[in-house]
Amino acid sequence: MSVVGTYDVVLVGGGACGATTAYFLRQEGVSVALVDKGVVGREASWASAGMIGAESSPQRDPWFLAATTLSKELYDQLDEDLFDQTGRRIGYGGKGHLVFAANENDLEEIKKEVAYQQSHGIKAQLLTTDEALAREPALSKEIVAAAWMPGGRFLDARTYTATVAEAARLNGAQVLEG
């Protein structure tokens, strides 16, 4: 394959990072070629778990909390922007997550996690067993309690990468596969 043309930037690797970079560079008016040895999004991005939200790892350094909080806000907006441009959703979903306590030791850890998150402005709530079962009936009735984090989301990296690459292409990026 040969890349014919002149570009301000040639990105090698059409995964989530490369496709996203191509998209945002095109938003800034930069001419871009996105080159992948295979099909865009079919390498590491094809296997990504895609957890979004500060709730996923609240005990990390303070910069991590700020970065993941901002990341979620940006994904909220990006989902809308990419839908407007492509008519496709990015596979961004979920309505929070539960962390359950199987015993009293787990309960103490969950109480600490909920208190920590609340002290950092993250919505979190301790649920009784009955409240947790009402939210998720498939949980074991043996749990002691659960923590509810309503802000947690997930991203289907396969759908995301295909959609953001398409938006980059629609905005004028050259997407070259194979």
Coordinates of N, CA and C in Angstrom, one line a residue, residues 98 100 129-143:
L98 N -22.8 -1.8 40.8 CA -23.0 -2.3 42.2 C -21.7 -3.0 42.6
F100 N -20.8 -5.5 45.7 CA -21.5 -6.1 46.9 C -20.6 -6.6 47.9
T129 N -29.3 -5.1 51.8 CA -29.5 -6.3 50.9 C -30.8 -6.2 50.1
D130 N -31.9 -5.8 50.8 CA -33.2 -5.7 50.0 C -33.1 -4.7 48.9
E131 N -32.5 -3.5 49.2 CA -32.3 -2.5 48.2 C -31.5 -2.9 47.0
A132 N -30.4 -3.7 47.3 CA -29.5 -4.2 46.3 C -30.3 -5.2 45.4
L133 N -31.0 -6.1 46.1 CA -31.8 -7.1 45.3 C -32.9 -6.5 44.5
A134 N -33.5 -5.4 44.9 CA -34.5 -4.7 44.1 C -33.8 -4.1 42.9
R135 N -32.6 -3.6 43.0 CA -31.9 -3.1 41.8 C -31.4 -4.2 40.9
E136 N -30.9 -5.3 41.5 CA -30.4 -6.4 40.7 C -30.8 -7.7 41.3
P137 N -32.0 -8.2 40.8 CA -32.5 -9.5 41.4 C -31.6 -10.7 41.2
A138 N -30.7 -10.7 40.3 CA -29.8 -11.8 40.1 C -28.7 -12.0 41.2
L139 N -28.6 -11.0 42.1 CA -27.6 -11.1 43.2 C -28.0 -12.2 44.1
S140 N -27.0 -12.7 44.8 CA -27.3 -13.7 45.8 C -28.0 -13.1 47.0
K141 N -28.9 -13.8 47.5 CA -29.7 -13.3 48.7 C -28.8 -13.3 50.0
E142 N -27.6 -13.9 49.8 CA -26.6 -14.0 50.9 C -25.8 -12.8 51.1
I143 N -25.8 -11.8 50.2 CA -25.0 -10.6 50.4 C -25.4 -9.9 51.6

